[in-house]
Amino acid sequence: MNLPNMKNAKLRGLKTVEYKKQENLFSSNYVGKKYFIRTYGCQMNVHDSEEICSMVENLGFQKTECLEEADLVLLNTCAIRENAHDKVFGYLGRVKHLKKEKPELMIAIGGCMPQQESVIHNILEKHPYVDIVFGTHNIHELSKLILNHQKKQEIEVYSVEGNVYENVLYKRDSSITAWVNIMYGCDKFCTYCIVPYTRGKQRSRKMEDILKEVQELKDLGYQEITLLGQNVNAYGKDLEENIDFATLLEKVANIKISRVRFVTSHPWDFTDRMIEIIAKYDNVMPYIHLPLQSGSSKILKLMGRRYTKEEYLTLFHKMKERIPKVAITTDIIVGFPFETEQDFLETLEVVNTCKYDGAYTFIYSPREGTPASKMKDEVSNSVKEDRLHLLNRLINQYSFENNQKYLNKVVPVLIQGVSEKDQNKVYGYTDTMKLVNVIADQDVIGKIISVKITDAKSFSLDGEMVVTNQK
Ligand code: 5AD
Ligand code: SF4
């Protein structure tokens, strides 16, 4: 048994990261057995689940979408806010019930939640029926944990930063778009954020390994890749070679895969050269997710964000000027400790200036072990909710106005599948990351087609195909 320790998770040791080849275990022990997986949280977790699925399928398991059918239930969890945490324990109640009827059912919990000591204590005390608990640094050990599992609860969570594994197999959800990790962890330590503790120290993958993966995806026919990291602009800072994100992005663009995207950016490390590369290459999509978090420099300082409102706005305007038709979205937290009405009004002011294409908005949620959780939280719940409501109204208004500008325009859309709401339509995304439902035949799935926009709502566009660019 290996238990997590948040203090150790905070340490940034001098130990150099090792680049290891992952051993992929194959077995037929579980042929005919079924697994069910539920993923919470960010794109990083979604991509980790693709690794988890590959691992358990290599042990013989087959995927099921029906919880009741499963012999193995996997929960890949998120710790970013309290409600993510509550959802997992709520769901676990359902799974516990199932195990009563089916005692041989195996339950495994992984991801960010088990990296927290309090979660492990909770599992040890109240959820003894959970079979396997693993963390973010040892996903690669899951096959072994399953194969070795006897009756006893197994908890294997490490709080020292993991190594970088290459040779990882993924069962990718899509054959059109793919995630590509470029780095793991984060060293920014924004005061509200649990990620530097749950995901550990920043570890960049070597450029040659990333380029090899992108080339392979292109050869397999993928149309789009998204470079993934908690803070992609900091890519390379931990490598010995003098490589930065702009250099990587340019090399990736030169592989000539149709679409290149990246998430998430931090305003602090966003260089002019990055802006230049995004503007220069047609296959680097004109879409940037640029978290603001707050429009008040006082709150930004308390958050440890390392930029002021003015610096953020300067960067924002530079992007808008230099990257033709760029769409910019953001993340905003309301109700951070000491946020006054005036601070909140400054956030609204920045939103009014930036007129974002979209935003994810959150009520501040204290995370145990982070510096902000020790600050006196003076904002009442009802004030937090009112602020969120007001902010969302404004955000939706600008999403709607931005989308309206697309009316009657012809835009390139990468078609990704059949529309959920209407089986006679397909759906895809513009280069600027707008969701579009399109009247077109299903044989355009996987292609970039020209679409005339016929209707624009706050969260999506409607359109009809005009001509196909055979890609
Ligand atoms: N409370 C509320 N929102 C948070 N985020 C991160 N940590 C917290 C927290 N403790 C938000 C930030 C980040 C996004 C992924 O989640 O806005 O950009
Ligand atoms: Fe969290 Fe800040 Fe790192 Fe983003 S940059 S993952 S908000 S610590």
PDB file of C-alpha atoms in Angstrom, residues 18 55 93 130 233 309 329 405:
ATOM      1  CA  GLU A  18      13.493   9.764 -16.488  1.00  0.00           C
ATOM      2  CA  MET A  55      -4.715  -1.234 -20.929  1.00  0.00           C
ATOM      3  CA  GLY A  93     -23.081   4.818  -3.981  1.00  0.00           C
ATOM      4  CA  VAL A 130     -13.482  -0.338  -3.569  1.00  0.00           C
ATOM      5  CA  ASN A 233       3.273  27.829 -23.109  1.00  0.00           C
ATOM      6  CA  LYS A 309      -5.517  43.264 -15.643  1.00  0.00           C
ATOM      7  CA  THR A 329     -12.436  31.953 -24.844  1.00  0.00           C
ATOM      8  CA  LYS A 405     -21.424  37.478 -37.099  1.00  0.00           C
TER       9      LYS A 405
END
